[in-house]
JSON list of C-alpha atoms in Angstrom, two decimals:
[
{"chain": "A", "resi": 1166, "resn": "MET", "atom": "CA", "xyz": [78.99, 89.54, 109.97]},
{"chain": "A", "resi": 1167, "resn": "HIS", "atom": "CA", "xyz": [81.75, 90.81, 107.32]},
{"chain": "A", "resi": 1168, "resn": "PHE", "atom": "CA", "xyz": [85.45, 92.12, 107.57]},
{"chain": "A", "resi": 1169, "resn": "VAL", "atom": "CA", "xyz": [87.86, 92.79, 105.91]},
{"chain": "A", "resi": 1170, "resn": "ILE", "atom": "CA", "xyz": [91.52, 91.44, 105.65]},
{"chain": "A", "resi": 1171, "resn": "PRO", "atom": "CA", "xyz": [93.62, 94.15, 104.55]},
{"chain": "A", "resi": 1172, "resn": "PHE", "atom": "CA", "xyz": [97.08, 91.64, 103.19]},
{"chain": "A", "resi": 1173, "resn": "ALA", "atom": "CA", "xyz": [97.52, 88.85, 100.41]},
{"chain": "A", "resi": 1174, "resn": "ALA", "atom": "CA", "xyz": [95.78, 85.43, 101.50]},
{"chain": "A", "resi": 1175, "resn": "VAL", "atom": "CA", "xyz": [98.04, 82.65, 101.55]},
{"chain": "A", "resi": 1176, "resn": "GLY", "atom": "CA", "xyz": [96.43, 79.11, 101.00]},
{"chain": "A", "resi": 1177, "resn": "LYS", "atom": "CA", "xyz": [96.73, 76.84, 103.43]},
{"chain": "A", "resi": 1178, "resn": "GLY", "atom": "CA", "xyz": [99.84, 74.02, 103.90]},
{"chain": "A", "resi": 1179, "resn": "ARG", "atom": "CA", "xyz": [99.96, 70.66, 103.75]},
{"chain": "A", "resi": 1180, "resn": "PRO", "atom": "CA", "xyz": [100.75, 69.02, 106.83]},
{"chain": "A", "resi": 1181, "resn": "ARG", "atom": "CA", "xyz": [104.11, 67.36, 106.63]},
{"chain": "A", "resi": 1182, "resn": "PHE", "atom": "CA", "xyz": [104.85, 64.72, 108.78]},
{"chain": "A", "resi": 1183, "resn": "TYR", "atom": "CA", "xyz": [108.08, 64.34, 110.97]},
{"chain": "A", "resi": 1184, "resn": "ARG", "atom": "CA", "xyz": [108.48, 60.88, 113.08]},
{"chain": "A", "resi": 1185, "resn": "GLY", "atom": "CA", "xyz": [104.31, 60.27, 113.67]},
{"chain": "A", "resi": 1186, "resn": "THR", "atom": "CA", "xyz": [103.92, 64.02, 114.41]},
{"chain": "A", "resi": 1187, "resn": "VAL", "atom": "CA", "xyz": [101.59, 66.38, 111.91]},
{"chain": "A", "resi": 1188, "resn": "SER", "atom": "CA", "xyz": [102.52, 69.75, 111.49]},
{"chain": "A", "resi": 1189, "resn": "THR", "atom": "CA", "xyz": [101.23, 72.35, 110.00]},
{"chain": "A", "resi": 1190, "resn": "PRO", "atom": "CA", "xyz": [103.96, 74.99, 107.55]},
{"chain": "A", "resi": 1191, "resn": "THR", "atom": "CA", "xyz": [104.52, 78.17, 110.15]},
{"chain": "A", "resi": 1192, "resn": "LYS", "atom": "CA", "xyz": [103.08, 79.95, 107.16]},
{"chain": "A", "resi": 1193, "resn": "THR", "atom": "CA", "xyz": [100.52, 78.72, 107.22]},
{"chain": "A", "resi": 1194, "resn": "ARG", "atom": "CA", "xyz": [99.82, 78.51, 111.06]},
{"chain": "A", "resi": 1195, "resn": "ALA", "atom": "CA", "xyz": [100.78, 82.66, 111.10]},
{"chain": "A", "resi": 1196, "resn": "TYR", "atom": "CA", "xyz": [98.03, 83.76, 108.14]},
{"chain": "A", "resi": 1197, "resn": "GLU", "atom": "CA", "xyz": [95.34, 81.09, 110.52]},
{"chain": "A", "resi": 1198, "resn": "ARG", "atom": "CA", "xyz": [95.92, 83.39, 113.44]},
{"chain": "A", "resi": 1199, "resn": "SER", "atom": "CA", "xyz": [96.20, 87.05, 112.01]},
{"chain": "A", "resi": 1200, "resn": "VAL", "atom": "CA", "xyz": [93.13, 86.06, 110.41]},
{"chain": "A", "resi": 1201, "resn": "ALA", "atom": "CA", "xyz": [91.53, 84.61, 113.61]},
{"chain": "A", "resi": 1202, "resn": "LEU", "atom": "CA", "xyz": [92.12, 88.12, 115.38]},
{"chain": "A", "resi": 1203, "resn": "ILE", "atom": "CA", "xyz": [90.36, 90.00, 113.07]},
{"chain": "A", "resi": 1204, "resn": "ALA", "atom": "CA", "xyz": [87.33, 87.72, 112.68]},
{"chain": "A", "resi": 1205, "resn": "ARG", "atom": "CA", "xyz": [87.35, 87.97, 116.45]},
{"chain": "A", "resi": 1206, "resn": "ALA", "atom": "CA", "xyz": [87.65, 91.67, 116.42]},
{"chain": "A", "resi": 1207, "resn": "ALA", "atom": "CA", "xyz": [84.78, 91.60, 113.65]},
{"chain": "A", "resi": 1208, "resn": "MET", "atom": "CA", "xyz": [82.42, 89.80, 116.34]},
{"chain": "A", "resi": 1209, "resn": "ARG", "atom": "CA", "xyz": [82.44, 92.67, 118.69]},
{"chain": "A", "resi": 1210, "resn": "GLY", "atom": "CA", "xyz": [82.26, 89.31, 121.29]},
{"chain": "A", "resi": 1211, "resn": "ARG", "atom": "CA", "xyz": [79.00, 87.70, 119.92]},
{"chain": "A", "resi": 1212, "resn": "VAL", "atom": "CA", "xyz": [78.76, 84.26, 120.43]},
{"chain": "A", "resi": 1213, "resn": "PRO", "atom": "CA", "xyz": [79.42, 82.15, 117.56]},
{"chain": "A", "resi": 1214, "resn": "PHE", "atom": "CA", "xyz": [76.80, 81.31, 115.02]},
{"chain": "A", "resi": 1215, "resn": "SER", "atom": "CA", "xyz": [75.12, 77.95, 115.64]},
{"chain": "A", "resi": 1216, "resn": "GLY", "atom": "CA", "xyz": [73.03, 76.95, 112.85]},
{"chain": "A", "resi": 1217, "resn": "PRO", "atom": "CA", "xyz": [73.60, 77.04, 108.90]},
{"chain": "A", "resi": 1218, "resn": "ILE", "atom": "CA", "xyz": [76.37, 79.05, 107.22]},
{"chain": "A", "resi": 1219, "resn": "ARG", "atom": "CA", "xyz": [76.19, 81.39, 103.92]},
{"chain": "A", "resi": 1220, "resn": "ILE", "atom": "CA", "xyz": [80.00, 82.21, 103.56]},
{"chain": "A", "resi": 1221, "resn": "SER", "atom": "CA", "xyz": [81.52, 84.93, 100.73]},
{"chain": "A", "resi": 1222, "resn": "ILE", "atom": "CA", "xyz": [85.35, 85.43, 100.10]},
{"chain": "A", "resi": 1223, "resn": "ASP", "atom": "CA", "xyz": [86.40, 87.52, 97.68]},
{"chain": "A", "resi": 1224, "resn": "ILE", "atom": "CA", "xyz": [90.49, 87.67, 97.35]},
{"chain": "A", "resi": 1225, "resn": "ASP", "atom": "CA", "xyz": [92.11, 90.64, 95.53]},
{"chain": "A", "resi": 1226, "resn": "VAL", "atom": "CA", "xyz": [95.47, 89.36, 94.35]},
{"chain": "A", "resi": 1227, "resn": "GLU", "atom": "CA", "xyz": [98.37, 92.77, 93.71]},
{"chain": "A", "resi": 1228, "resn": "ILE", "atom": "CA", "xyz": [98.75, 92.83, 89.78]},
{"chain": "A", "resi": 1229, "resn": "PRO", "atom": "CA", "xyz": [102.48, 92.26, 89.46]},
{"chain": "A", "resi": 1230, "resn": "ARG", "atom": "CA", "xyz": [104.23, 95.76, 89.27]},
{"chain": "A", "resi": 1231, "resn": "SER", "atom": "CA", "xyz": [107.02, 94.34, 87.44]},
{"chain": "A", "resi": 1232, "resn": "TRP", "atom": "CA", "xyz": [103.74, 94.58, 84.43]},
{"chain": "A", "resi": 1233, "resn": "PRO", "atom": "CA", "xyz": [103.30, 97.51, 82.22]},
{"chain": "A", "resi": 1234, "resn": "LYS", "atom": "CA", "xyz": [100.71, 99.60, 82.19]},
{"chain": "A", "resi": 1235, "resn": "TYR", "atom": "CA", "xyz": [98.69, 98.42, 79.57]},
{"chain": "A", "resi": 1236, "resn": "ARG", "atom": "CA", "xyz": [98.43, 94.76, 80.79]},
{"chain": "A", "resi": 1237, "resn": "ARG", "atom": "CA", "xyz": [97.63, 96.37, 84.71]},
{"chain": "A", "resi": 1238, "resn": "ILE", "atom": "CA", "xyz": [94.54, 98.34, 83.06]},
{"chain": "A", "resi": 1239, "resn": "ALA", "atom": "CA", "xyz": [93.47, 95.20, 81.29]},
{"chain": "A", "resi": 1240, "resn": "ALA", "atom": "CA", "xyz": [93.75, 92.97, 85.04]},
{"chain": "A", "resi": 1241, "resn": "LEU", "atom": "CA", "xyz": [91.69, 95.80, 86.48]},
{"chain": "A", "resi": 1242, "resn": "ASP", "atom": "CA", "xyz": [88.96, 95.64, 83.85]},
{"chain": "A", "resi": 1243, "resn": "GLY", "atom": "CA", "xyz": [88.86, 92.14, 84.39]},
{"chain": "A", "resi": 1244, "resn": "LYS", "atom": "CA", "xyz": [90.37, 90.79, 81.15]},
{"chain": "A", "resi": 1245, "resn": "ILE", "atom": "CA", "xyz": [93.20, 89.00, 82.50]},
{"chain": "A", "resi": 1246, "resn": "HIS", "atom": "CA", "xyz": [92.54, 86.08, 85.77]},
{"chain": "A", "resi": 1247, "resn": "PRO", "atom": "CA", "xyz": [94.39, 86.03, 88.12]},
{"chain": "A", "resi": 1248, "resn": "THR", "atom": "CA", "xyz": [95.63, 82.31, 87.20]},
{"chain": "A", "resi": 1249, "resn": "VAL", "atom": "CA", "xyz": [98.54, 81.97, 89.66]},
{"chain": "A", "resi": 1250, "resn": "ARG", "atom": "CA", "xyz": [98.92, 81.07, 93.16]},
{"chain": "A", "resi": 1251, "resn": "PRO", "atom": "CA", "xyz": [97.87, 81.02, 95.73]},
{"chain": "A", "resi": 1252, "resn": "ASP", "atom": "CA", "xyz": [95.01, 78.89, 94.82]},
{"chain": "A", "resi": 1253, "resn": "LEU", "atom": "CA", "xyz": [91.19, 80.03, 95.41]},
{"chain": "A", "resi": 1254, "resn": "ASP", "atom": "CA", "xyz": [90.45, 76.67, 97.52]},
{"chain": "A", "resi": 1255, "resn": "ASN", "atom": "CA", "xyz": [93.29, 76.71, 99.34]},
{"chain": "A", "resi": 1256, "resn": "CYS", "atom": "CA", "xyz": [92.41, 80.34, 100.85]},
{"chain": "A", "resi": 1257, "resn": "THR", "atom": "CA", "xyz": [89.20, 79.27, 101.54]},
{"chain": "A", "resi": 1258, "resn": "LYS", "atom": "CA", "xyz": [90.19, 76.36, 103.69]},
{"chain": "A", "resi": 1259, "resn": "ALA", "atom": "CA", "xyz": [92.65, 78.30, 105.48]},
{"chain": "A", "resi": 1260, "resn": "ILE", "atom": "CA", "xyz": [89.93, 81.28, 105.96]},
{"chain": "A", "resi": 1261, "resn": "ALA", "atom": "CA", "xyz": [87.22, 78.68, 106.79]},
{"chain": "A", "resi": 1262, "resn": "ASP", "atom": "CA", "xyz": [90.08, 76.80, 109.53]},
{"chain": "A", "resi": 1263, "resn": "ALA", "atom": "CA", "xyz": [90.98, 80.61, 111.40]},
{"chain": "A", "resi": 1264, "resn": "MET", "atom": "CA", "xyz": [87.08, 81.33, 111.91]},
{"chain": "A", "resi": 1265, "resn": "ASN", "atom": "CA", "xyz": [86.43, 78.07, 113.84]},
{"chain": "A", "resi": 1266, "resn": "ALA", "atom": "CA", "xyz": [85.09, 78.55, 117.03]},
{"chain": "A", "resi": 1267, "resn": "ILE", "atom": "CA", "xyz": [85.25, 82.28, 116.72]},
{"chain": "A", "resi": 1268, "resn": "VAL", "atom": "CA", "xyz": [82.44, 83.80, 113.92]},
{"chain": "A", "resi": 1269, "resn": "TYR", "atom": "CA", "xyz": [80.83, 79.48, 114.25]},
{"chain": "A", "resi": 1270, "resn": "ALA", "atom": "CA", "xyz": [81.15, 76.07, 115.82]},
{"chain": "A", "resi": 1271, "resn": "ASP", "atom": "CA", "xyz": [83.00, 74.49, 113.30]},
{"chain": "A", "resi": 1272, "resn": "ASP", "atom": "CA", "xyz": [83.34, 75.05, 109.32]},
{"chain": "A", "resi": 1273, "resn": "VAL", "atom": "CA", "xyz": [80.83, 72.00, 109.20]},
{"chain": "A", "resi": 1274, "resn": "GLN", "atom": "CA", "xyz": [78.14, 74.13, 109.26]},
{"chain": "A", "resi": 1275, "resn": "ILE", "atom": "CA", "xyz": [78.91, 76.13, 105.75]},
{"chain": "A", "resi": 1276, "resn": "VAL", "atom": "CA", "xyz": [76.80, 74.61, 103.63]},
{"chain": "A", "resi": 1277, "resn": "GLN", "atom": "CA", "xyz": [76.50, 77.67, 100.69]},
{"chain": "A", "resi": 1278, "resn": "SER", "atom": "CA", "xyz": [79.92, 79.07, 99.42]},
{"chain": "A", "resi": 1279, "resn": "GLU", "atom": "CA", "xyz": [81.45, 81.36, 97.02]},
{"chain": "A", "resi": 1280, "resn": "GLN", "atom": "CA", "xyz": [84.25, 82.45, 96.55]},
{"chain": "A", "resi": 1281, "resn": "THR", "atom": "CA", "xyz": [86.12, 84.86, 93.83]},
{"chain": "A", "resi": 1282, "resn": "LYS", "atom": "CA", "xyz": [89.94, 85.75, 93.26]},
{"chain": "A", "resi": 1283, "resn": "ARG", "atom": "CA", "xyz": [90.58, 88.79, 90.82]},
{"chain": "A", "resi": 1284, "resn": "TYR", "atom": "CA", "xyz": [93.50, 91.03, 90.20]},
{"chain": "A", "resi": 1285, "resn": "ALA", "atom": "CA", "xyz": [93.19, 94.85, 92.63]},
{"chain": "A", "resi": 1286, "resn": "SER", "atom": "CA", "xyz": [95.44, 97.57, 93.05]},
{"chain": "A", "resi": 1287, "resn": "ASP", "atom": "CA", "xyz": [95.95, 96.37, 96.23]},
{"chain": "A", "resi": 1288, "resn": "ALA", "atom": "CA", "xyz": [96.23, 92.45, 97.89]},
{"chain": "A", "resi": 1289, "resn": "ALA", "atom": "CA", "xyz": [92.77, 92.12, 100.32]},
{"chain": "A", "resi": 1290, "resn": "VAL", "atom": "CA", "xyz": [90.25, 89.39, 101.24]},
{"chain": "A", "resi": 1291, "resn": "ARG", "atom": "CA", "xyz": [86.71, 90.48, 102.15]},
{"chain": "A", "resi": 1292, "resn": "VAL", "atom": "CA", "xyz": [84.98, 87.91, 104.11]},
{"chain": "A", "resi": 1293, "resn": "THR", "atom": "CA", "xyz": [81.01, 88.50, 104.76]},
{"chain": "A", "resi": 1294, "resn": "VAL", "atom": "CA", "xyz": [79.51, 84.97, 106.90]},
{"chain": "A", "resi": 1295, "resn": "GLU", "atom": "CA", "xyz": [75.83, 84.78, 107.72]},
{"chain": "A", "resi": 1296, "resn": "GLN", "atom": "CA", "xyz": [73.79, 82.88, 109.50]},
{"chain": "A", "resi": 1297, "resn": "ILE", "atom": "CA", "xyz": [70.65, 80.87, 107.09]},
{"chain": "A", "resi": 1298, "resn": "GLU", "atom": "CA", "xyz": [67.12, 79.70, 107.76]},
{"chain": "A", "resi": 1299, "resn": "GLY", "atom": "CA", "xyz": [67.02, 75.82, 108.33]},
{"chain": "A", "resi": 1300, "resn": "GLU", "atom": "CA", "xyz": [67.70, 73.29, 111.16]},
{"chain": "A", "resi": 1301, "resn": "ARG", "atom": "CA", "xyz": [71.15, 71.67, 111.79]},
{"chain": "A", "resi": 1302, "resn": "ALA", "atom": "CA", "xyz": [71.26, 68.23, 111.09]}
]
């Protein structure tokens, strides 16, 4: 199963604690809802995967418009890497959590994962999920 998120990735925000209750940041909730809608459309009514899962997440970070042309070209050629926010692992966590109960029963099923973050002319995220051979524990 493959789908594209046509906007910038958002890292999962840290939960906030207020008087004994836990709250996920608004930006994170909105991003996870958007990813869930795209994932649901990509599943086309199929039942969530039930076995072990392999996931691949490729994050394209938009090159800053303020950069000069030579720097933009270097970034597109892979000579400059996006060592900027959002963090790769936080983005992966937000995307994986958004797909719970839609693409797979729970993100604990993910046993293999590959993530990349690179500069591109437009921000986007490509997600590939496949069930792999083997039993659940």
